[in-house]
Amino acid sequence: MAILESHALTKTYRGKRKKEPIRALTDFSLSVPEGEIFGLLGPNGAGKTTFIKLLLSIVYPSSGDANLFGSPISDESIKARIGYLPENHRYPPHLTAEQVLNYFGKLSGITASELPGKIDKALATVDMTKWRNEKIKKYSKGMQQRIGLAQALINDPDLIILDEPTDGVDPLGRKQIRDLLVYLRGQGKTVFLNSHLLSEVELICDRVAILNKGKLLKLGSVEELTQSEQEYAIGFEGEISESLQMQWDATRMQVRLEEQSLRIVVEALDQLNTIIDQLRQEGVLITSIVQKRSTLEESFLKVIGDEQE
Amino acid sequence: MKLLAIIEDTIREGIARKTIIGFFILSTLFLLIGIIAAISIDTESMFQAQQIPDEQGKMITVEMTKLIQSGIVGTINFFAIIISVFATASIIPHTVEKGAIDLLLSKPVSRLTYLTGKSIGAVLIVLANVAYFVIGMWLILSIKTGSWEPGILVSILTITYSFAVLYTVLLLIGVTSGSTPLSIITVYVYLFLINPIIEAREIIAQATKNDTVKYVLDGLYYILPKPGELRDIAVNVIFSRPIDWEPVFTSLAFGAALFALSAYIFQKKDF
């Protein structure tokens, strides 16, 4: 079942002071199933935050529509099932962590009798129990981020939307947040993540969408996005003759011989098959054929680069 | 529960804000001055020196009490509103700040509930401060004179009511611009410039002998809030005079219209 669906969602902001209108999102269609960690990637100004704001009715769509849990986003009650951590959030500085959770817990519709238990659990989850009675204004950025996360989890949401959740958090804290998100997925929760940190997204996301200038450029699993279609590593046992190597050189095929491994870049799959045939004819034992993967960052930069060209 | 949480948070924010504490300290300071004045002025000796009989002395005391009460109402009405506006003007701009509003709107609470809760919270802050000062003054005066005239207590309601109506201006400017200084300036321009002109509309109309000016000023008089005439209601109660309720209703209409407009803009706005 799709937890989140958008159909041709478009948002145009009116230009201020006679400036041109800004198209922040264009015909954005997406479907996120239950129990997935989904990452939305894009450079600054790509429309990632606008999409989240549209889902939460913080801004209104210019055209298109979206559903959460099968209900239109205009339905206020669905927000009771959502936890949200905005980017650059600002909690009332005069409140303590406990008071923040108490306030936002009440706004989420948690009853007074349930609140103390949920506050304890949320604080323990983000490892902030020790600082529960300290005022927010005394917190470091990382601590504020943790409290933000606790706030997003206070209502035990089915969908958790996080905008740059590891912003300002140290490496250890980041690891804890990643582990938490994976744990939440294990609990059947759906996580929707906006992040600049591609290495993190690569580590935990099931699927990823790349957005630029308000348009969806690519959508797929992390594996699909990081697959390099043309580069392979062929593991082998045996000797490759010099004549065969010269034959490859003559055809200008990109073949690099490493120790018991051939790195080849092909234009089409039949070239790969030709090389395999040639190796087999020489009696070379092929032990593995692995398609080379690029990192998510490399794929991301390539997609964005292609778009800009 | 959600509305109460918003009201509670607004009050908590008000307490955390130094301006509200300043308001409270100022009230306490004036109450202390009142206590010192009450201790130092010996009315009984004054009456004895003037050889005023007891009965007549009591009557004079009652009238004097009423006169002092009306003087207090006249003075604090203006200052309480000015300070209250200053102390609460930032509530809405802080609410609509980037990073704060996103969080609030992500919760299953309607935008109207936020606006209502914030407004009630602001009015309750002012009500508490005004009640503290007025009740304090009333107690000092009553204990001193022995005349427990309750008229002054009505000013708690009239001042809070005047503030509540003017708060809708803060609400509208806060929602549209998100600017605290602009909110304060708008209300102060009304209080210091527009309201005195409207109060003196008959004199101005006579002086200019221009019908258009008269109609415009009369029109504004009926549309805009009337803190001065709301103050007069409390004075009339003190002196047991008849009360003109019209300012209550026209101010209410103004406040309701501005609140509805603010709610509409807040509902439609992208944050």
Coordinates of C-alpha atoms in Angstrom, one line a residue:
Chain A
M1 CA 0.0 0.0 0.0
A2 CA 1.3 3.5 -0.9
I3 CA 1.6 5.7 2.2
L4 CA 2.5 8.7 0.1
E5 CA 1.3 9.5 -3.4
S6 CA 1.6 12.7 -5.4
H7 CA 0.2 13.3 -8.9
A8 CA 1.6 16.0 -11.1
L9 CA 2.1 18.2 -8.1
T10 CA 3.1 21.7 -9.1
K11 CA 4.0 24.7 -7.0
T12 CA 4.6 28.2 -8.2
Y13 CA 5.5 30.9 -5.8
R14 CA 4.4 34.4 -6.7
G15 CA 7.3 36.7 -7.4
K16 CA 7.7 39.5 -4.8
R17 CA 8.1 43.1 -5.9
K18 CA 7.4 42.6 -9.6
K19 CA 9.8 39.6 -9.8
E20 CA 9.1 36.6 -12.0
P21 CA 7.0 33.8 -10.4
I22 CA 9.2 30.9 -9.2
R23 CA 8.3 27.4 -10.2
A24 CA 9.5 25.4 -7.2
L25 CA 8.0 22.0 -8.3
T26 CA 6.8 20.8 -11.7
D27 CA 4.4 17.9 -12.3
F28 CA 6.0 15.9 -9.5
S29 CA 4.6 12.4 -9.2
L30 CA 5.8 9.9 -6.6
S31 CA 4.6 6.9 -4.7
V32 CA 6.2 5.7 -1.5
P33 CA 5.0 2.3 -0.2
E34 CA 4.7 1.4 3.5
G35 CA 7.8 0.4 5.4
E36 CA 10.3 2.0 3.1
I37 CA 13.1 4.5 3.8
F38 CA 12.8 6.9 0.9
G39 CA 15.4 9.6 0.1
L40 CA 14.8 12.8 -1.8
L41 CA 17.9 14.3 -3.2
G42 CA 18.7 17.4 -5.0
P43 CA 20.8 20.5 -4.9
N44 CA 19.7 23.6 -2.9
G45 CA 16.6 25.1 -4.4
A46 CA 15.6 21.8 -6.1
G47 CA 12.2 21.8 -4.6
K48 CA 12.7 19.1 -1.9
T49 CA 11.5 21.2 1.1
T50 CA 8.6 22.6 -1.0
F51 CA 7.4 19.0 -1.7
I52 CA 7.4 18.2 2.0
K53 CA 5.6 21.5 2.8
L54 CA 3.0 20.7 0.2
L55 CA 2.4 17.3 1.8
L56 CA 1.9 18.9 5.2
S57 CA -0.2 21.8 3.8
I58 CA 2.3 24.3 5.0
V59 CA 2.1 25.6 1.4
Y60 CA -0.7 24.9 -1.0
P61 CA -0.3 23.3 -4.4
S62 CA -0.8 25.4 -7.6
S63 CA -2.0 22.3 -9.4
G64 CA -2.0 18.5 -9.0
D65 CA -2.8 16.6 -5.8
A66 CA -1.3 14.3 -3.2
N67 CA -2.5 11.7 -0.8
L68 CA -1.2 10.5 2.5
F69 CA -2.5 7.2 3.9
G70 CA -5.1 7.3 1.1
S71 CA -6.6 10.6 2.2
P72 CA -6.1 13.9 0.5
I73 CA -3.5 16.1 2.1
S74 CA -6.1 18.7 3.0
D75 CA -7.5 16.3 5.6
E76 CA -6.1 17.7 8.9
S77 CA -6.6 14.5 10.8
I78 CA -3.9 12.5 8.8
K79 CA -1.2 14.7 10.5
A80 CA -1.8 12.7 13.7
R81 CA 0.0 9.8 12.0
I82 CA 2.9 11.9 10.8
G83 CA 6.1 13.0 12.6
Y84 CA 8.0 15.9 11.0
L85 CA 11.4 17.3 11.6
P86 CA 11.9 20.5 9.6
E87 CA 15.2 21.9 8.5
N88 CA 16.3 24.8 10.7
H89 CA 13.6 24.2 13.2
R90 CA 13.1 26.7 16.0
Y91 CA 11.6 25.5 19.2
P92 CA 10.4 27.9 21.8
P93 CA 13.7 28.7 23.6
H94 CA 12.1 29.2 26.9
L95 CA 11.0 25.6 27.1
T96 CA 12.9 22.6 28.4
A97 CA 13.1 19.4 26.3
E98 CA 10.3 17.9 28.4
Q99 CA 8.1 20.9 27.9
V100 CA 8.7 20.9 24.2
L101 CA 7.7 17.3 24.0
N102 CA 4.7 17.9 26.2
Y103 CA 3.6 20.9 24.0
F104 CA 4.0 19.1 20.7
G105 CA 2.6 15.9 22.1
K106 CA -0.6 17.7 23.1
L107 CA -0.8 19.3 19.6
S108 CA -0.4 15.8 18.1
G109 CA -3.5 14.7 20.0
I110 CA -1.8 12.6 22.7
T111 CA -3.9 12.4 25.8
A112 CA -2.7 13.7 29.2
S113 CA -2.5 10.2 30.7
E114 CA -0.4 8.9 27.8
L115 CA 2.0 11.9 27.6
P116 CA 4.5 11.2 30.4
G117 CA 5.2 7.6 29.2
K118 CA 5.6 8.8 25.6
I119 CA 7.9 11.7 26.6
D120 CA 10.1 9.3 28.6
K121 CA 10.3 6.9 25.6
A122 CA 11.1 9.6 23.1
L123 CA 13.8 11.1 25.2
A124 CA 15.4 7.7 25.8
T125 CA 15.2 7.0 22.1
V126 CA 17.4 10.0 21.2
D127 CA 19.5 9.7 24.3
M128 CA 18.4 13.0 25.8
T129 CA 16.9 11.9 29.2
K130 CA 19.8 13.5 31.1
W131 CA 19.0 16.9 29.7
R132 CA 15.2 16.8 29.9
N133 CA 15.0 19.7 32.3
E134 CA 17.5 22.0 30.5
K135 CA 16.1 24.9 28.5
I136 CA 16.4 24.5 24.7
K137 CA 18.4 27.8 24.4
K138 CA 21.3 26.0 26.2
Y139 CA 21.4 23.1 23.7
S140 CA 24.0 22.6 21.0
K141 CA 22.9 22.2 17.4
G142 CA 23.2 18.5 17.7
M143 CA 21.2 18.3 20.9
Q144 CA 18.5 20.5 19.3
Q145 CA 18.4 18.1 16.4
R146 CA 17.9 15.2 18.7
I147 CA 15.1 16.9 20.5
G148 CA 13.6 17.6 17.1
L149 CA 13.8 13.9 16.3
A150 CA 12.2 13.1 19.6
Q151 CA 9.4 15.6 18.8
A152 CA 8.9 13.9 15.5
L153 CA 8.5 10.5 17.2
I154 CA 6.4 11.5 20.2
N155 CA 3.1 10.5 18.6
D156 CA 4.5 7.1 17.4
P157 CA 3.9 8.1 13.7
D158 CA 3.5 5.8 10.8
L159 CA 5.2 8.2 8.5
I160 CA 8.3 10.1 9.6
I161 CA 9.3 13.0 7.4
L162 CA 12.8 14.3 8.1
D163 CA 14.4 17.3 6.5
E164 CA 18.2 17.2 6.9
P165 CA 18.0 15.2 10.2
T166 CA 21.8 14.9 10.7
D167 CA 22.5 18.5 10.1
G168 CA 24.9 19.7 12.8
V169 CA 25.1 16.2 14.4
D170 CA 28.6 14.6 15.0
P171 CA 29.6 11.4 13.3
L172 CA 28.6 9.2 16.3
G173 CA 25.2 11.0 16.5
R174 CA 24.7 10.5 12.8
K175 CA 25.3 6.8 13.2
Q176 CA 22.8 6.7 16.0
I177 CA 20.2 8.5 13.9
R178 CA 20.9 6.1 11.0
D179 CA 20.4 3.1 13.3
L180 CA 17.2 4.6 14.6
L181 CA 15.8 5.1 11.1
V182 CA 16.6 1.5 10.2
Y183 CA 15.0 0.3 13.5
L184 CA 11.9 2.3 12.6
R185 CA 11.7 0.7 9.2
G186 CA 11.9 -2.6 11.0
Q187 CA 8.9 -1.5 13.0
G188 CA 6.9 -1.1 9.8
K189 CA 7.3 2.7 9.7
T190 CA 7.8 4.7 6.6
V191 CA 10.6 7.2 6.5
F192 CA 10.8 10.1 4.0
L193 CA 14.2 11.7 4.1
N194 CA 15.6 14.9 2.6
S195 CA 19.3 15.0 2.9
H196 CA 22.4 16.5 1.4
L197 CA 24.6 13.8 2.8
L198 CA 24.5 11.3 0.0
S199 CA 26.7 8.8 1.7
E200 CA 24.2 8.5 4.5
V201 CA 21.3 8.2 2.1
E202 CA 23.2 5.5 0.3
L203 CA 23.6 3.6 3.5
I204 CA 20.0 3.5 4.6
C205 CA 17.6 4.4 1.8
D206 CA 15.7 1.7 -0.1
R207 CA 14.8 4.1 -2.9
V208 CA 15.9 7.5 -4.0
A209 CA 14.5 10.3 -6.2
I210 CA 16.7 13.0 -7.6
L211 CA 15.1 16.3 -8.1
N212 CA 16.5 19.4 -9.8
K213 CA 14.9 22.7 -10.5
G214 CA 11.6 21.3 -9.4
K215 CA 11.7 18.4 -11.8
L216 CA 12.1 14.7 -11.1
L217 CA 15.2 13.5 -12.9
K218 CA 15.6 10.0 -11.6
L219 CA 13.8 7.5 -9.4
G220 CA 14.8 4.1 -8.4
S221 CA 16.5 1.9 -5.8
V222 CA 20.0 2.9 -4.6
E223 CA 21.3 -0.2 -6.5
E224 CA 19.7 0.9 -9.7
L225 CA 21.0 4.4 -9.3
T226 CA 24.5 3.4 -8.5
Q227 CA 24.8 0.8 -11.3
S228 CA 27.3 1.7 -13.9
E229 CA 25.9 0.2 -17.1
Q230 CA 29.2 0.0 -19.0
E231 CA 31.9 -1.0 -16.6
Y232 CA 32.5 -4.6 -15.6
A233 CA 35.2 -6.5 -13.6
I234 CA 35.8 -10.0 -14.8
G235 CA 37.6 -12.3 -12.4
F236 CA 39.6 -15.2 -14.0
E237 CA 42.1 -17.9 -13.5
G238 CA 44.7 -18.7 -16.1
E239 CA 46.8 -16.8 -18.6
I240 CA 45.6 -14.3 -21.2
S241 CA 47.7 -14.4 -24.4
E242 CA 49.5 -11.3 -25.6
S243 CA 47.9 -11.7 -29.0
L244 CA 44.5 -11.4 -27.4
Q245 CA 45.6 -8.3 -25.6
M246 CA 46.9 -6.8 -28.8
Q247 CA 43.6 -7.7 -30.5
W248 CA 41.8 -5.7 -27.8
D249 CA 44.2 -2.8 -28.2
A250 CA 43.6 -2.8 -31.9
T251 CA 39.9 -2.5 -31.5
R252 CA 40.3 0.4 -29.0
M253 CA 38.3 -1.5 -26.5
Q254 CA 38.9 -0.2 -23.0
V255 CA 40.3 -3.3 -21.3
R256 CA 42.6 -3.1 -18.4
L257 CA 44.4 -6.1 -17.1
E258 CA 44.8 -6.3 -13.4
E259 CA 46.0 -9.2 -11.3
Q260 CA 43.5 -12.0 -12.1
S261 CA 40.9 -9.4 -13.1
L262 CA 39.9 -7.6 -16.2
R263 CA 38.3 -4.2 -16.0
I264 CA 36.4 -3.4 -19.2
V265 CA 34.3 -0.6 -20.4
V266 CA 31.9 -1.6 -23.1
E267 CA 29.4 0.3 -25.3
A268 CA 27.0 -2.6 -25.5
L269 CA 26.5 -5.9 -23.9
D270 CA 27.5 -7.9 -27.0
Q271 CA 31.0 -6.5 -26.5
L272 CA 31.1 -8.0 -23.0
N273 CA 29.9 -11.3 -24.5
T274 CA 32.6 -11.2 -27.2
I275 CA 35.3 -10.8 -24.6
I276 CA 33.9 -13.7 -22.5
D277 CA 33.9 -15.9 -25.6
Q278 CA 37.5 -14.9 -26.4
L279 CA 38.6 -15.8 -22.8
R280 CA 36.8 -19.1 -22.9
Q281 CA 38.4 -20.0 -26.3
E282 CA 41.8 -19.4 -24.7
G283 CA 40.8 -21.8 -21.9
V284 CA 40.7 -19.1 -19.2
L285 CA 38.4 -19.9 -16.3
I286 CA 36.0 -17.1 -15.5
T287 CA 35.4 -16.9 -11.8
S288 CA 33.2 -13.8 -11.6
I289 CA 31.6 -11.0 -13.6
V290 CA 30.7 -8.0 -11.5
Q291 CA 29.1 -4.8 -12.8
K292 CA 31.0 -1.9 -11.3
R293 CA 29.0 0.4 -9.1
S294 CA 29.5 4.1 -8.7
T295 CA 28.8 5.8 -5.4
L296 CA 25.4 7.6 -5.0
E297 CA 27.3 10.8 -5.0
E298 CA 28.9 10.1 -8.4
S299 CA 25.5 9.1 -9.8
F300 CA 23.9 12.1 -8.3
L301 CA 26.5 14.5 -9.8
K302 CA 26.2 12.7 -13.2
V303 CA 22.4 13.1 -13.2
I304 CA 22.6 16.7 -12.2
G305 CA 25.4 17.3 -14.7
D306 CA 23.6 15.7 -17.6
E307 CA 20.5 17.8 -16.8
Q308 CA 22.5 21.0 -16.8
E309 CA 24.1 20.1 -20.1
Chain B
M1 CA -6.8 20.1 24.9
K2 CA -5.0 21.5 21.8
L3 CA -6.4 25.0 22.3
L4 CA -5.5 24.9 26.0
A5 CA -2.0 23.8 25.1
I6 CA -1.6 26.8 22.7
I7 CA -3.0 29.2 25.3
E8 CA -0.7 27.7 28.0
D9 CA 2.3 28.0 25.7
T10 CA 1.5 31.6 24.9
I11 CA 1.3 32.5 28.5
R12 CA 4.5 30.7 29.2
E13 CA 6.2 32.6 26.4
G14 CA 4.8 35.8 27.8
I15 CA 6.3 35.0 31.2
A16 CA 9.6 34.1 29.6
R17 CA 9.6 37.4 27.8
K18 CA 11.2 40.3 29.8
T19 CA 8.6 42.8 28.7
I20 CA 5.9 41.0 30.6
I21 CA 8.1 40.9 33.7
G22 CA 8.8 44.6 33.2
F23 CA 5.0 45.2 33.0
F24 CA 4.6 43.3 36.3
I25 CA 7.5 45.1 38.0
L26 CA 6.2 48.5 36.9
S27 CA 2.7 47.6 38.3
T28 CA 4.3 46.6 41.6
L29 CA 6.3 49.8 41.7
F30 CA 3.2 51.9 41.3
L31 CA 1.4 49.9 43.9
L32 CA 4.3 50.5 46.3
I33 CA 4.0 54.2 45.6
G34 CA 0.3 53.9 46.3
I35 CA 1.0 52.2 49.6
I36 CA 3.6 54.9 50.6
A37 CA 1.1 57.7 49.6
A38 CA -1.6 55.9 51.6
I39 CA 0.6 55.7 54.7
S40 CA 1.8 59.3 54.5
I41 CA -1.6 61.0 53.9
D42 CA -3.7 61.3 57.1
T43 CA -7.2 62.1 56.0
E44 CA -8.7 61.8 59.5
S45 CA -6.5 64.6 60.8
M46 CA -7.4 66.7 57.8
F47 CA -11.1 66.3 58.5
Q48 CA -10.6 67.0 62.2
A49 CA -8.5 70.1 61.4
Q50 CA -11.3 71.3 59.1
Q51 CA -13.9 70.5 61.8
I52 CA -15.9 68.4 59.4
P53 CA -18.6 66.2 61.1
D54 CA -18.2 62.4 60.9
E55 CA -21.2 61.9 58.6
Q56 CA -20.2 64.6 56.2
G57 CA -16.6 63.3 56.4
K58 CA -17.8 59.8 55.3
M59 CA -19.6 61.3 52.3
I60 CA -16.6 63.3 51.3
T61 CA -14.5 60.2 51.7
V62 CA -16.8 58.3 49.4
E63 CA -16.7 61.0 46.7
M64 CA -13.0 61.5 47.1
T65 CA -12.5 57.7 46.7
K66 CA -14.6 57.8 43.5
L67 CA -12.6 60.8 42.2
I68 CA -9.3 59.1 42.9
Q69 CA -10.6 55.9 41.3
S70 CA -11.6 57.8 38.1
G71 CA -8.2 59.5 38.1
I72 CA -6.5 56.1 38.3
V73 CA -8.7 54.7 35.5
G74 CA -8.0 57.7 33.3
T75 CA -4.3 57.3 33.8
I76 CA -3.8 53.6 33.7
N77 CA -6.2 53.0 30.8
F78 CA -3.8 54.7 28.4
F79 CA -0.5 53.4 29.8
A80 CA -1.8 49.8 30.3
I81 CA -2.8 49.6 26.7
I82 CA 0.5 51.0 25.5
I83 CA 2.6 48.6 27.6
S84 CA 0.3 45.7 26.8
V85 CA 0.7 46.3 23.0
F86 CA 4.4 46.5 23.4
A87 CA 4.6 43.4 25.5
T88 CA 2.5 41.1 23.3
A89 CA 3.2 42.4 19.8
S90 CA 5.9 39.8 19.1
I91 CA 3.7 36.8 19.8
I92 CA 2.3 36.4 16.3
P93 CA 5.5 37.4 14.5
H94 CA 7.4 34.7 16.5
T95 CA 4.7 32.2 15.7
V96 CA 5.0 32.7 11.9
E97 CA 8.8 32.7 12.0
K98 CA 10.4 30.2 9.6
G99 CA 11.2 27.0 11.5
A100 CA 8.5 27.6 14.1
I101 CA 5.4 27.8 11.9
D102 CA 6.5 24.7 9.9
L103 CA 6.4 22.7 13.0
L104 CA 3.1 24.0 14.2
L105 CA 1.4 23.5 10.9
S106 CA 2.6 19.9 10.7
K107 CA 0.4 19.0 13.6
P108 CA -3.3 18.0 13.4
V109 CA -4.4 21.5 14.5
S110 CA -6.3 24.0 12.4
R111 CA -4.7 27.3 11.6
L112 CA -7.8 29.0 13.2
T113 CA -7.1 27.2 16.5
Y114 CA -3.6 28.6 16.5
L115 CA -4.8 32.1 15.9
T116 CA -7.5 31.8 18.5
G117 CA -5.2 30.2 21.1
K118 CA -2.5 32.8 20.7
S119 CA -5.0 35.6 20.9
I120 CA -6.7 34.3 24.0
G121 CA -3.2 33.7 25.6
A122 CA -2.2 37.3 24.9
V123 CA -5.5 38.7 26.3
L124 CA -5.2 36.5 29.4
I125 CA -1.6 37.8 30.0
V126 CA -2.9 41.4 29.9
L127 CA -6.0 40.6 32.0
A128 CA -3.7 39.1 34.7
N129 CA -1.4 42.1 34.8
V130 CA -4.2 44.7 34.7
A131 CA -6.2 42.8 37.4
Y132 CA -3.1 42.6 39.5
F133 CA -2.6 46.4 39.4
V134 CA -6.2 47.5 39.6
I135 CA -7.1 45.1 42.4
G136 CA -4.0 46.2 44.2
M137 CA -4.9 49.9 43.9
W138 CA -8.4 49.2 44.9
L139 CA -7.3 47.4 48.0
I140 CA -4.8 50.1 49.0
L141 CA -7.4 52.8 48.4
S142 CA -10.2 50.9 50.2
I143 CA -8.1 50.0 53.2
K144 CA -6.9 53.6 53.5
T145 CA -10.3 55.3 53.1
G146 CA -12.5 52.5 54.5
S147 CA -14.8 53.1 51.5
W148 CA -15.0 49.9 49.5
E149 CA -16.3 51.4 46.2
P150 CA -16.1 48.6 43.6
G151 CA -16.5 50.8 40.5
I152 CA -12.8 50.8 39.6
L153 CA -12.8 47.0 39.2
V154 CA -14.8 47.5 36.0
S155 CA -11.8 49.0 34.5
I156 CA -10.1 45.6 34.5
L157 CA -12.7 44.6 31.9
T158 CA -12.7 47.8 29.9
I159 CA -8.9 48.0 29.6
T160 CA -8.7 44.3 28.7
Y161 CA -11.5 44.7 26.3
S162 CA -9.8 47.7 24.6
F163 CA -6.6 45.8 24.4
A164 CA -8.4 42.7 22.9
V165 CA -9.9 44.9 20.2
L166 CA -6.5 46.5 19.4
Y167 CA -4.8 43.1 19.5
T168 CA -6.7 42.2 16.3
V169 CA -4.6 45.0 14.6
L170 CA -1.4 43.3 16.0
L171 CA -2.8 40.0 14.7
L172 CA -3.5 41.3 11.2
I173 CA -0.1 43.0 10.8
G174 CA 1.7 40.1 12.4
V175 CA 0.1 37.5 10.1
T176 CA 0.6 39.6 6.9
S177 CA 4.1 41.0 7.6
G178 CA 5.5 38.9 10.4
S179 CA 7.1 42.1 11.8
T180 CA 6.9 43.1 15.4
P181 CA 8.1 46.7 15.0
L182 CA 5.5 47.3 12.2
S183 CA 2.7 45.8 14.4
I184 CA 3.6 48.1 17.3
I185 CA 4.0 51.2 15.1
T186 CA 0.6 50.6 13.5
V187 CA -1.2 50.4 16.8
Y188 CA 0.7 53.4 18.2
V189 CA -0.1 55.5 15.2
Y190 CA -3.7 54.7 15.8
L191 CA -3.6 55.5 19.5
F192 CA -1.4 58.6 19.3
L193 CA -2.6 60.1 16.0
I194 CA -5.8 58.7 14.5
N195 CA -7.7 58.2 17.8
P196 CA -7.2 61.7 19.1
I197 CA -8.3 63.1 15.7
I198 CA -11.5 61.0 15.8
E199 CA -12.1 62.0 19.4
A200 CA -11.8 65.6 18.4
R201 CA -13.9 65.1 15.2
E202 CA -16.6 67.6 16.2
I203 CA -14.2 70.4 16.9
I204 CA -12.3 69.6 13.7
A205 CA -15.5 69.5 11.6
Q206 CA -16.6 72.9 13.1
A207 CA -13.2 74.4 12.5
T208 CA -13.0 73.3 8.9
K209 CA -16.7 73.8 8.1
N210 CA -16.3 71.0 5.5
D211 CA -19.0 68.4 5.2
T212 CA -16.7 65.8 3.6
V213 CA -14.3 66.0 6.5
K214 CA -17.2 65.6 8.9
Y215 CA -18.6 62.6 7.1
V216 CA -15.2 60.9 6.8
L217 CA -14.4 61.5 10.5
D218 CA -17.9 60.3 11.5
G219 CA -17.5 57.2 9.4
L220 CA -14.1 56.5 10.9
Y221 CA -15.6 57.0 14.4
Y222 CA -18.2 54.3 13.9
I223 CA -15.8 51.9 12.2
L224 CA -12.7 52.2 14.4
P225 CA -12.2 51.0 18.0
K226 CA -12.8 53.6 20.8
P227 CA -10.4 53.0 23.8
G228 CA -11.3 56.4 25.2
E229 CA -15.0 55.8 25.3
L230 CA -14.5 52.3 26.7
R231 CA -12.5 54.0 29.5
D232 CA -15.5 56.3 30.1
I233 CA -17.7 53.3 30.7
A234 CA -15.5 52.5 33.8
V235 CA -15.6 56.1 34.9
N236 CA -19.4 56.2 34.5
V237 CA -19.7 53.0 36.6
I238 CA -17.6 54.6 39.3
F239 CA -19.9 57.6 39.5
S240 CA -23.1 55.5 38.9
R241 CA -23.9 57.4 35.8
P242 CA -25.8 55.9 32.8
I243 CA -23.6 53.9 30.4
D244 CA -23.4 54.3 26.7
W245 CA -22.9 50.7 25.3
E246 CA -22.4 51.8 21.7
P247 CA -18.6 51.9 21.9
V248 CA -18.7 48.3 23.1
F249 CA -20.6 47.0 20.1
T250 CA -18.8 49.1 17.4
S251 CA -15.4 48.1 18.9
L252 CA -16.5 44.5 18.9
A253 CA -17.6 44.7 15.3
F254 CA -14.1 46.2 14.4
G255 CA -12.3 43.5 16.4
A256 CA -14.4 40.7 14.9
A257 CA -13.9 41.9 11.4
L258 CA -10.1 42.2 11.8
F259 CA -9.9 38.8 13.5
A260 CA -11.9 37.2 10.6
L261 CA -9.7 38.9 8.0
S262 CA -6.5 37.8 9.9
A263 CA -7.9 34.2 10.1
Y264 CA -8.7 34.2 6.3
I265 CA -5.2 35.5 5.4
F266 CA -3.5 33.1 7.8
Q267 CA -5.6 30.2 6.4
K268 CA -4.6 30.9 2.8
K269 CA -1.0 31.9 3.3
D270 CA 2.0 29.8 2.2
F271 CA 4.7 29.6 4.9

